[in-house]
Coordinates of C-alpha atoms in Angstrom, one line a residue:
Chain A
M834 CA -3.6 14.6 -19.6
A835 CA -1.6 14.6 -16.9
R836 CA -0.8 11.8 -14.5
I837 CA -0.9 12.7 -10.6
I838 CA 1.5 11.4 -8.4
V839 CA 1.8 11.9 -4.7
V840 CA 4.8 11.2 -2.8
T841 CA 3.9 10.4 0.8
S842 CA 5.1 8.3 3.7
G843 CA 3.1 9.1 6.9
K844 CA 6.3 9.3 8.8
G845 CA 8.1 12.3 8.4
G846 CA 11.8 12.9 7.5
V847 CA 12.1 9.9 5.8
G848 CA 12.6 11.9 2.0
K849 CA 9.5 13.1 0.5
T850 CA 10.8 16.1 -0.2
T851 CA 14.1 14.8 -1.4
S852 CA 12.1 12.0 -3.6
T853 CA 9.8 14.8 -5.2
A854 CA 12.5 17.0 -6.1
A855 CA 14.6 13.8 -7.7
I856 CA 11.8 12.2 -9.3
G857 CA 10.5 15.7 -10.8
A858 CA 14.1 16.3 -11.9
G859 CA 14.2 12.9 -13.5
L860 CA 10.7 13.3 -15.1
A861 CA 11.9 16.3 -17.0
M862 CA 15.4 14.8 -17.5
S863 CA 13.5 12.6 -19.6
G864 CA 11.4 14.7 -21.8
K865 CA 8.1 15.0 -19.8
K866 CA 6.7 18.1 -18.9
T867 CA 6.5 18.1 -14.8
V868 CA 5.5 20.1 -12.4
V869 CA 6.1 19.4 -8.6
I870 CA 4.1 21.4 -6.2
D871 CA 4.6 21.5 -2.1
F872 CA 1.5 20.8 -0.2
D873 CA 3.4 21.4 3.2
V874 CA 1.8 24.5 4.1
G875 CA 3.4 26.5 6.5
L876 CA 6.5 24.3 6.4
R877 CA 7.7 24.7 2.9
N878 CA 10.9 23.0 1.8
L879 CA 10.2 22.1 -1.9
D880 CA 11.2 25.2 -3.5
M881 CA 14.5 25.3 -1.1
I882 CA 15.9 22.0 -2.3
L883 CA 15.2 22.9 -5.9
G884 CA 17.0 26.0 -5.2
C885 CA 13.9 28.4 -6.5
E886 CA 13.3 29.9 -3.1
R887 CA 14.7 33.4 -4.6
R888 CA 12.2 33.8 -7.1
V889 CA 8.9 33.0 -5.5
V890 CA 6.5 35.9 -5.5
F891 CA 3.0 34.1 -5.3
D892 CA 1.9 30.6 -3.9
F893 CA 0.2 27.6 -4.2
I894 CA -2.2 29.2 -1.6
N895 CA -2.4 32.3 -3.1
V896 CA -3.8 30.7 -6.1
I897 CA -6.6 29.0 -4.4
H898 CA -7.8 32.2 -3.0
G899 CA -7.9 33.7 -6.1
E900 CA -5.5 36.2 -5.1
A901 CA -2.9 35.2 -8.0
K902 CA -3.0 33.6 -11.3
L903 CA -1.4 30.1 -11.6
H904 CA 1.4 31.1 -13.8
Q905 CA 2.4 34.1 -11.4
A906 CA 2.9 31.5 -9.2
L907 CA 4.7 28.5 -11.0
V908 CA 8.4 29.3 -11.1
K909 CA 10.3 27.9 -14.0
D910 CA 13.7 25.3 -12.8
K911 CA 16.7 27.3 -14.6
R912 CA 18.4 24.0 -15.0
L913 CA 15.6 21.8 -16.7
E914 CA 13.7 23.3 -18.9
N915 CA 10.6 20.5 -18.9
L916 CA 10.0 21.5 -14.7
A917 CA 8.4 23.8 -13.0
V918 CA 7.6 24.2 -8.8
L919 CA 4.4 25.5 -7.4
P920 CA 5.7 26.6 -4.1
T921 CA 3.6 27.0 -0.7
S922 CA 3.0 29.5 1.7
Q923 CA 5.1 29.5 4.7
T924 CA 2.9 32.2 6.7
R925 CA -0.4 30.4 6.1
D926 CA -1.0 26.9 7.2
K927 CA -3.2 23.5 6.2
D928 CA -6.5 25.0 6.9
A929 CA -5.8 27.4 4.0
L930 CA -6.0 23.9 1.5
T931 CA -9.5 23.4 0.4
R932 CA -10.8 20.5 -1.8
D933 CA -12.2 22.8 -4.5
G934 CA -9.3 24.9 -4.8
V935 CA -7.2 21.9 -5.0
E936 CA -8.8 20.3 -7.8
K937 CA -9.2 23.6 -10.0
V938 CA -5.6 24.3 -9.8
L939 CA -5.2 20.4 -10.7
D940 CA -7.4 20.8 -14.0
Q941 CA -5.9 23.8 -14.9
L942 CA -2.1 21.8 -14.4
R943 CA -3.6 18.5 -16.3
D944 CA -4.0 19.8 -19.6
E945 CA -0.6 21.6 -19.9
Y946 CA 1.8 19.1 -18.0
D947 CA 2.6 15.4 -18.6
Y948 CA 3.2 14.6 -14.7
I949 CA 2.0 16.3 -11.8
V950 CA 4.0 15.5 -8.9
C951 CA 2.7 16.3 -5.3
D952 CA 5.1 16.5 -2.1
S953 CA 3.0 15.5 0.6
P954 CA 3.4 16.7 4.3
A955 CA 4.1 14.1 7.1
G956 CA 1.2 13.0 9.2
I957 CA -2.2 11.3 8.0
E958 CA -4.0 15.0 8.8
R959 CA -5.6 17.6 6.1
G960 CA -2.5 18.5 4.4
A961 CA -1.5 14.8 3.5
H962 CA -4.9 14.2 3.0
M963 CA -5.2 16.8 0.3
A964 CA -2.2 16.2 -1.5
M965 CA -3.0 12.2 -2.0
Y966 CA -6.8 12.8 -2.5
Y967 CA -6.9 13.5 -6.4
A968 CA -3.7 10.9 -7.1
D969 CA -3.7 8.2 -9.8
D970 CA -0.2 7.3 -8.3
A971 CA 1.4 7.0 -5.2
V972 CA 5.0 6.8 -4.3
V973 CA 5.0 5.6 -0.7
V974 CA 8.3 6.6 0.8
S975 CA 9.7 4.7 3.5
N976 CA 13.2 4.3 5.5
P977 CA 13.9 0.4 6.3
E978 CA 12.9 0.9 10.1
V979 CA 10.0 -0.5 11.9
S980 CA 8.1 2.9 12.8
S981 CA 8.4 4.1 9.4
V982 CA 7.1 0.8 7.9
R983 CA 4.3 0.6 10.2
D984 CA 3.3 4.7 9.3
S985 CA 3.2 3.6 5.6
D986 CA 1.0 0.9 6.1
R987 CA -1.6 3.3 7.7
I988 CA -0.9 5.3 4.6
L989 CA -1.6 2.6 2.1
G990 CA -4.8 2.2 4.5
L991 CA -5.6 5.7 3.7
L992 CA -4.9 5.9 0.1
S993 CA -7.3 2.9 -0.7
S994 CA -9.9 4.3 1.1
K995 CA -9.8 7.8 1.4
T996 CA -8.9 9.2 -1.8
R997 CA -11.2 9.8 -5.1
R998 CA -10.6 7.0 -6.8
A999 CA -11.6 4.8 -3.7
E1000 CA -14.6 6.9 -3.1
R1001 CA -15.8 6.9 -6.6
G1002 CA -15.3 2.9 -6.9
E1003 CA -12.7 3.6 -9.7
E1004 CA -9.5 1.9 -10.3
P1005 CA -7.4 2.2 -7.1
V1006 CA -4.4 4.5 -6.9
K1007 CA -1.5 2.4 -7.8
A1008 CA 1.0 2.7 -4.7
Q1009 CA 4.7 1.5 -5.1
L1010 CA 7.5 1.4 -2.8
L1011 CA 10.4 3.3 -2.4
L1012 CA 12.7 2.5 0.2
T1013 CA 15.3 5.3 1.1
R1014 CA 18.3 5.7 3.1
Y1015 CA 19.2 1.8 2.6
D1016 CA 22.7 0.7 4.2
P1017 CA 23.7 -2.4 3.0
A1018 CA 26.4 -2.6 5.5
R1019 CA 23.9 -2.4 8.3
V1020 CA 21.3 -4.7 6.7
E1021 CA 24.3 -7.2 6.5
K1022 CA 25.0 -6.4 10.6
G1023 CA 21.6 -7.3 11.1
E1024 CA 20.8 -3.7 12.4
M1025 CA 18.3 -2.7 9.5
L1026 CA 15.6 -4.0 7.8
K1027 CA 16.1 -5.8 4.7
V1028 CA 14.1 -5.2 1.5
D1029 CA 11.9 -8.3 1.5
D1030 CA 11.2 -7.5 4.9
V1031 CA 9.7 -4.4 4.3
L1032 CA 8.0 -5.7 1.0
E1033 CA 6.6 -8.7 3.3
I1034 CA 5.0 -6.2 5.7
L1035 CA 3.8 -3.5 2.9
A1036 CA 2.7 -5.9 0.2
I1037 CA 2.9 -3.4 -2.8
P1038 CA 5.5 -3.3 -5.7
L1039 CA 8.9 -1.9 -5.3
L1040 CA 9.7 1.2 -7.2
G1041 CA 13.1 1.4 -5.9
V1042 CA 15.8 1.1 -3.3
I1043 CA 17.9 4.3 -2.6
P1044 CA 21.0 4.2 -0.7
E1045 CA 21.8 6.2 2.1
S1046 CA 24.1 8.8 0.4
Q1047 CA 26.1 11.9 1.7
S1048 CA 25.2 13.4 -1.5
V1049 CA 21.7 14.0 -0.4
L1050 CA 22.5 16.6 2.0
K1051 CA 24.9 18.3 -0.1
A1052 CA 22.2 18.4 -2.9
S1053 CA 19.7 19.9 -0.4
N1054 CA 22.2 22.6 0.6
L1055 CA 22.9 23.7 -2.8
G1056 CA 19.2 23.7 -3.7
M1057 CA 19.8 21.0 -6.5
P1058 CA 18.2 18.0 -6.9
V1059 CA 20.2 14.9 -6.1
V1060 CA 19.7 13.5 -9.7
L1061 CA 21.7 16.3 -11.0
D1062 CA 25.0 15.2 -9.0
E1063 CA 26.4 12.7 -11.9
S1064 CA 28.8 10.7 -9.2
S1065 CA 25.7 10.2 -6.9
N1066 CA 24.4 6.6 -6.3
A1067 CA 21.4 7.8 -4.5
G1068 CA 21.0 9.9 -7.6
K1069 CA 21.0 7.1 -10.1
A1070 CA 19.0 4.9 -8.3
Y1071 CA 16.6 7.5 -8.3
L1072 CA 17.0 7.9 -12.1
D1073 CA 16.3 4.2 -12.3
A1074 CA 13.0 4.5 -10.3
V1075 CA 11.6 7.2 -12.5
K1076 CA 12.1 4.7 -15.6
R1077 CA 10.0 2.3 -13.9
L1078 CA 7.4 5.0 -12.8
M1079 CA 7.4 5.4 -16.8
G1080 CA 6.9 2.0 -17.3
E1081 CA 10.3 0.5 -18.0
Q1082 CA 11.5 -2.9 -16.7
I1083 CA 14.8 -2.4 -14.7
E1084 CA 16.5 -4.9 -12.7
H1085 CA 17.0 -3.7 -9.2
R1086 CA 20.3 -2.9 -8.5
V1087 CA 22.1 -5.4 -6.1
L1088 CA 22.6 -3.5 -3.0
A1089 CA 26.1 -5.1 -1.1
P1090 CA 28.1 -3.3 1.2
E1091 CA 30.5 -1.4 -0.3
R1092 CA 34.2 -2.9 0.1
R1093 CA 36.1 0.2 1.2
S1094 CA 39.7 0.1 -0.1
F1095 CA 42.1 1.2 2.7
F1096 CA 42.7 4.3 1.1
Q1097 CA 39.1 5.2 1.3
R1098 CA 38.9 4.0 5.0
L1099 CA 41.9 6.2 5.9
L1100 CA 40.4 9.1 4.2
G1101 CA 36.6 8.1 5.6
R1102 CA 34.8 8.6 2.3
T1103 CA 31.7 7.1 0.8
A1104 CA 30.5 7.9 -2.8
Chain B
M1413 CA -11.9 -7.9 29.4
Q1414 CA -10.3 -10.0 31.8
H1415 CA -6.6 -11.2 31.9
T1416 CA -6.7 -15.0 32.0
G1417 CA -3.8 -15.8 34.3
R1418 CA -5.4 -17.5 37.4
V1419 CA -8.8 -17.9 38.7
M1420 CA -10.6 -15.0 40.2
P1421 CA -13.5 -14.5 42.3
F1422 CA -15.4 -12.5 39.5
Q1423 CA -15.2 -11.9 35.9
I1424 CA -15.8 -8.6 34.1
R1425 CA -16.5 -8.6 30.4
G1426 CA -18.4 -6.3 28.0
R1427 CA -21.6 -7.2 27.2
S1428 CA -24.1 -5.5 25.1
F1429 CA -28.0 -5.0 25.9
T1430 CA -31.2 -3.4 24.4
A1431 CA -33.2 -0.7 26.7
I1432 CA -35.8 1.3 25.9
V1433 CA -35.1 5.0 25.9
L1434 CA -37.9 7.2 27.3
E1435 CA -37.3 10.7 26.0
L1436 CA -39.0 13.4 28.1
T1437 CA -39.7 16.7 26.3
G1438 CA -40.1 18.8 28.8
A1439 CA -40.9 18.9 32.7
A1440 CA -41.7 15.5 34.5
D1441 CA -45.2 16.9 35.7
G1442 CA -48.6 15.6 36.0
E1443 CA -49.3 15.9 32.0
F1444 CA -46.2 13.5 31.7
Y1445 CA -47.5 10.9 34.4
A1446 CA -51.0 11.2 32.7
A1447 CA -49.4 10.5 29.0
L1448 CA -47.4 7.9 30.5
D1449 CA -50.2 6.2 32.2
E1450 CA -52.2 6.4 29.0
K1451 CA -49.3 4.8 27.0
L1452 CA -48.9 1.7 29.6
K1453 CA -52.6 1.3 29.7
Q1454 CA -52.0 -0.1 25.8
A1455 CA -49.6 -2.6 26.6
P1456 CA -48.8 -3.3 29.7
H1457 CA -46.9 -6.6 29.7
F1458 CA -44.5 -4.8 26.9
F1459 CA -43.0 -2.4 29.4
M1460 CA -43.1 -4.3 32.7
N1461 CA -39.7 -4.6 34.4
A1462 CA -38.1 -3.8 31.1
P1463 CA -34.9 -1.8 31.2
F1464 CA -35.4 1.7 30.7
V1465 CA -33.0 4.7 30.3
L1466 CA -34.3 8.3 30.3
D1467 CA -33.2 10.5 27.5
L1468 CA -32.8 13.9 29.3
D1469 CA -31.8 16.0 26.2
K1470 CA -35.4 18.0 25.9
A1471 CA -36.2 17.3 29.6
T1472 CA -36.5 20.4 31.9
G1473 CA -35.7 20.5 35.7
I1474 CA -35.1 17.4 37.6
A1475 CA -32.1 18.7 38.1
R1476 CA -31.8 18.1 42.0
S1477 CA -31.3 14.9 43.4
G1478 CA -34.4 15.4 45.1
D1479 CA -36.7 15.5 41.8
M1480 CA -34.8 12.3 40.2
M1481 CA -35.7 10.1 43.2
G1482 CA -39.0 11.4 42.8
L1483 CA -39.3 10.6 39.0
V1484 CA -37.6 6.9 39.7
R1485 CA -40.0 6.5 42.4
E1486 CA -43.2 7.1 40.4
L1487 CA -41.4 5.3 37.5
R1488 CA -40.5 2.1 39.5
S1489 CA -44.2 2.5 41.0
R1490 CA -45.5 1.9 37.4
K1491 CA -43.2 -1.2 37.4
L1492 CA -40.6 0.6 34.7
S1493 CA -36.8 -0.4 35.8
V1494 CA -35.3 2.5 35.3
I1495 CA -31.6 1.7 34.9
G1496 CA -29.9 4.9 33.6
V1497 CA -30.0 8.5 32.1
Q1498 CA -29.0 9.7 29.0
N1499 CA -27.8 13.2 27.8
G1500 CA -28.3 14.9 30.9
T1501 CA -26.9 18.4 32.1
F1502 CA -24.2 17.8 34.8
E1503 CA -26.3 18.8 37.5
Q1504 CA -29.0 16.1 36.0
N1505 CA -26.1 13.5 35.6
T1506 CA -25.2 14.2 39.5
A1507 CA -28.6 14.0 40.7
A1508 CA -28.9 10.8 38.4
L1509 CA -26.2 9.2 40.4
S1510 CA -27.3 10.2 43.7
A1511 CA -30.6 8.4 42.7
G1512 CA -28.8 4.9 42.0
L1513 CA -28.8 5.6 37.9
A1514 CA -26.3 5.4 36.0
P1515 CA -25.4 8.3 33.0
L1516 CA -25.0 6.2 30.1
Q1517 CA -22.8 7.2 26.6
G1518 CA -23.4 6.2 23.1
G1519 CA -26.3 3.9 22.3
R1520 CA -27.8 2.7 18.9
E1521 CA -31.1 2.8 17.6
V1522 CA -33.0 -0.5 17.6
G1523 CA -36.4 0.2 16.8
V1524 CA -38.5 -1.4 19.2
E1525 CA -41.0 1.3 19.4
G1526 CA -44.2 -0.9 19.8
E1527 CA -47.4 -0.9 21.7
N1528 CA -49.0 -4.6 20.5
A1529 CA -48.3 -8.1 21.0
E1530 CA -46.8 -8.4 17.7
V1531 CA -44.1 -6.0 18.4
D1532 CA -43.5 -7.4 21.6
E1533 CA -42.6 -10.9 20.3
A1534 CA -40.5 -9.3 17.4
F1535 CA -38.7 -7.3 20.4
E1536 CA -37.7 -11.0 22.0
E1537 CA -36.7 -12.1 18.8
E1538 CA -34.5 -9.7 18.1
I1539 CA -32.9 -10.0 21.6
S1540 CA -32.5 -13.5 21.1
G1541 CA -30.2 -12.8 18.2
S1542 CA -31.7 -14.6 15.2
E1543 CA -31.2 -12.0 13.1
E1544 CA -29.7 -13.5 9.6
A1545 CA -26.4 -14.5 9.8
A1546 CA -23.5 -12.5 7.2
A1547 CA -20.2 -13.4 7.0
V1548 CA -18.0 -10.6 6.0
L1549 CA -15.1 -11.2 3.4
V1550 CA -11.8 -9.2 3.1
T1551 CA -9.5 -10.1 0.3
E1552 CA -7.2 -7.0 0.5
P1553 CA -4.2 -6.7 3.3
V1554 CA -6.0 -4.7 6.2
R1555 CA -4.0 -2.2 6.9
S1556 CA -2.3 -0.3 10.3
G1557 CA -5.1 1.7 11.7
Q1558 CA -8.2 0.2 9.7
R1559 CA -11.1 -1.7 11.7
I1560 CA -12.9 -4.2 10.3
F1561 CA -16.3 -5.0 12.0
A1562 CA -18.1 -8.3 11.1
D1563 CA -21.5 -7.8 13.4
R1564 CA -23.8 -10.8 12.2
G1565 CA -21.2 -13.5 11.6
D1566 CA -17.9 -14.5 10.4
L1567 CA -15.0 -12.2 9.7
V1568 CA -12.5 -14.0 6.9
V1569 CA -9.6 -12.4 5.9
V1570 CA -7.8 -13.8 2.7
S1571 CA -4.4 -11.8 3.1
S1572 CA -2.3 -10.3 6.1
V1573 CA -3.3 -8.5 9.0
S1574 CA -0.8 -5.6 10.0
S1575 CA 0.3 -4.5 13.1
G1576 CA -2.0 -1.8 14.5
A1577 CA -5.0 -3.0 12.7
E1578 CA -8.3 -4.5 14.6
L1579 CA -10.4 -7.4 13.3
I1580 CA -14.0 -7.6 15.5
A1581 CA -16.3 -10.1 14.8
Q1582 CA -19.8 -11.7 16.2
G1583 CA -18.4 -15.3 15.3
N1584 CA -15.1 -16.6 14.1
I1585 CA -12.3 -14.6 12.5
H1586 CA -10.3 -16.5 10.1
V1587 CA -7.1 -15.1 8.9
Y1588 CA -5.5 -16.9 5.5
G1589 CA -2.0 -14.8 6.3
S1590 CA -0.2 -13.5 8.7
L1591 CA -2.2 -11.7 11.8
R1592 CA 0.0 -9.1 13.1
G1593 CA -2.6 -6.7 14.8
R1594 CA -5.5 -7.5 17.2
A1595 CA -8.1 -9.8 16.6
L1596 CA -11.6 -9.9 18.5
A1597 CA -13.7 -12.8 18.2
G1598 CA -17.1 -13.5 19.9
V1599 CA -17.7 -10.0 20.9
N1600 CA -21.3 -10.2 21.5
G1601 CA -20.5 -13.0 24.3
D1602 CA -20.6 -16.3 21.9
A1603 CA -17.8 -18.2 23.8
R1604 CA -17.7 -20.6 21.2
A1605 CA -16.1 -18.2 18.8
R1606 CA -12.6 -19.4 17.3
I1607 CA -9.6 -17.5 15.8
F1608 CA -7.9 -19.4 13.1
C1609 CA -4.6 -17.7 11.4
Q1610 CA -1.4 -19.2 9.3
S1611 CA 0.9 -17.0 11.1
L1612 CA 0.4 -15.8 14.5
E1613 CA 2.4 -12.5 15.2
A1614 CA -0.9 -10.8 16.9
E1615 CA -0.6 -8.0 19.4
L1616 CA -3.8 -9.0 21.1
I1617 CA -6.5 -12.1 20.8
A1618 CA -9.7 -12.3 22.6
I1619 CA -12.9 -14.4 22.7
A1620 CA -15.7 -13.3 24.0
G1621 CA -13.9 -10.7 26.2
L1622 CA -11.0 -12.9 27.4
Y1623 CA -8.2 -11.7 26.1
K1624 CA -4.1 -12.6 25.6
T1625 CA -1.7 -10.2 24.9
S1626 CA 1.1 -11.2 22.3
D1627 CA 3.5 -11.1 25.4
D1628 CA 0.8 -13.7 26.9
L1629 CA 1.3 -16.2 24.2
G1630 CA 4.7 -16.7 24.0
P1631 CA 7.6 -17.9 21.7
D1632 CA 5.5 -21.4 21.4
F1633 CA 3.1 -20.3 18.9
E1634 CA 4.7 -17.5 17.1
R1635 CA 4.5 -17.4 13.2
K1636 CA 2.7 -21.0 13.5
R1637 CA -0.7 -21.9 12.0
V1638 CA -3.0 -21.9 15.4
Q1639 CA -6.6 -22.0 16.5
A1640 CA -7.7 -20.2 19.7
Y1641 CA -10.9 -20.9 21.4
L1642 CA -12.1 -20.8 25.0
E1643 CA -12.2 -23.7 26.8
D1644 CA -13.8 -23.7 31.0
D1645 CA -13.3 -20.1 30.3
V1646 CA -9.9 -20.0 29.6
L1647 CA -8.1 -18.9 26.2
R1648 CA -6.3 -21.7 24.7
V1649 CA -4.2 -21.9 21.6
E1650 CA -3.6 -25.0 19.8
L1651 CA -1.0 -25.6 16.4
L1652 CA -3.4 -26.8 13.6
K1653 CA -2.1 -29.6 11.9

């Protein structure tokens, strides 16, 4: 029986899709059969950043509306045999999602996979609501920035009230914080919120801190999950986060500002 | 709500009252008045000078100000104090305004239908607010965008209240944590209500309609353990020892 994880945030552009791809890939690399689903109908990205957009024939909405079978829409990742992608439609919009349709698809996937990771769209409307409704776990993605934190707080409120688990009075959705685009140098200067500041406001367990990294943009443009870039700090941080998601206790890496050597500064490079 | 900065020649507050709704099922014709008179004969004192709101949802006609004024005159001659209308069309609302009646929104069922003296007393009791008090207890963080309403007593939060959240209570508000959102105590007009918190970081606090924003509260009480109360119609904040 699969665990359903929703990757959500409220705020847009904080790293949900990047994180969904990284977490999905990380779980697959650990030997877990994983499927990632794009809930951002009309603004689909997940297939692109996983590099499988050229192999999409049918999508999530086709399956919901009975126009295609699930296995026709699932795209297997070429690099990781345990990873599959269920892309969404670009031509329709979020009204095409129905609760029953989503439930049926998830029920079918539950038997075949260990983890189902749902990439939520930004906002708090239908798409985000559908993505979180059936979740068992939630990865709440936030930047160390005030408006992002407030939006994440709103999302936490919705996770504890507008999900099936909440409505049925079952064990609540387990929400954990993934703090992305963290820049220790700016934190030291006092320009950016510290991890502790964010935790004080959100009061949920910390899944991981992903440092700001140029490798993320690179990986995105190459259609590759950032965990496959072995030189990337962000990738390593995601892999740690995945381990914690699976229950391992790992110390959070001490995030000190990088002391760049003279040559690094000269060449303007960071890892 | 009134901003307590200086003494004004008047004060504006929010207050809720209970009125009797008279729902017309057709035209305000002879049949209507005959039926009304019949009802009034059964309990003359119950209806006398009680505030009335006319529900015009199913009413026909009365769209001209002449009709409306005629209706009001007839009702007032029967000692029914009509104060407003509800669910009227645009024309009916316009006619109502020219007859001195306010078009009202919302309203909550309170069950005041009654034709005998017993119900009369029950109605009185309800207005004086002797319903059972019930405190609301919250133990999880109150998240941004959430609104908690304690309509019959105090509100106690054993956690923090996020920025963008709202606490509303008929009685006192106690926050055993940080209060970062809004807290409105004594919303039914109880000026004795107080607000207590362990760390004041609120965007706005109000008691019985008198409020202060974060800006007004200033830096002296920020993040401190405080209580807020009304004294001589001024909202005061004091450190808790």
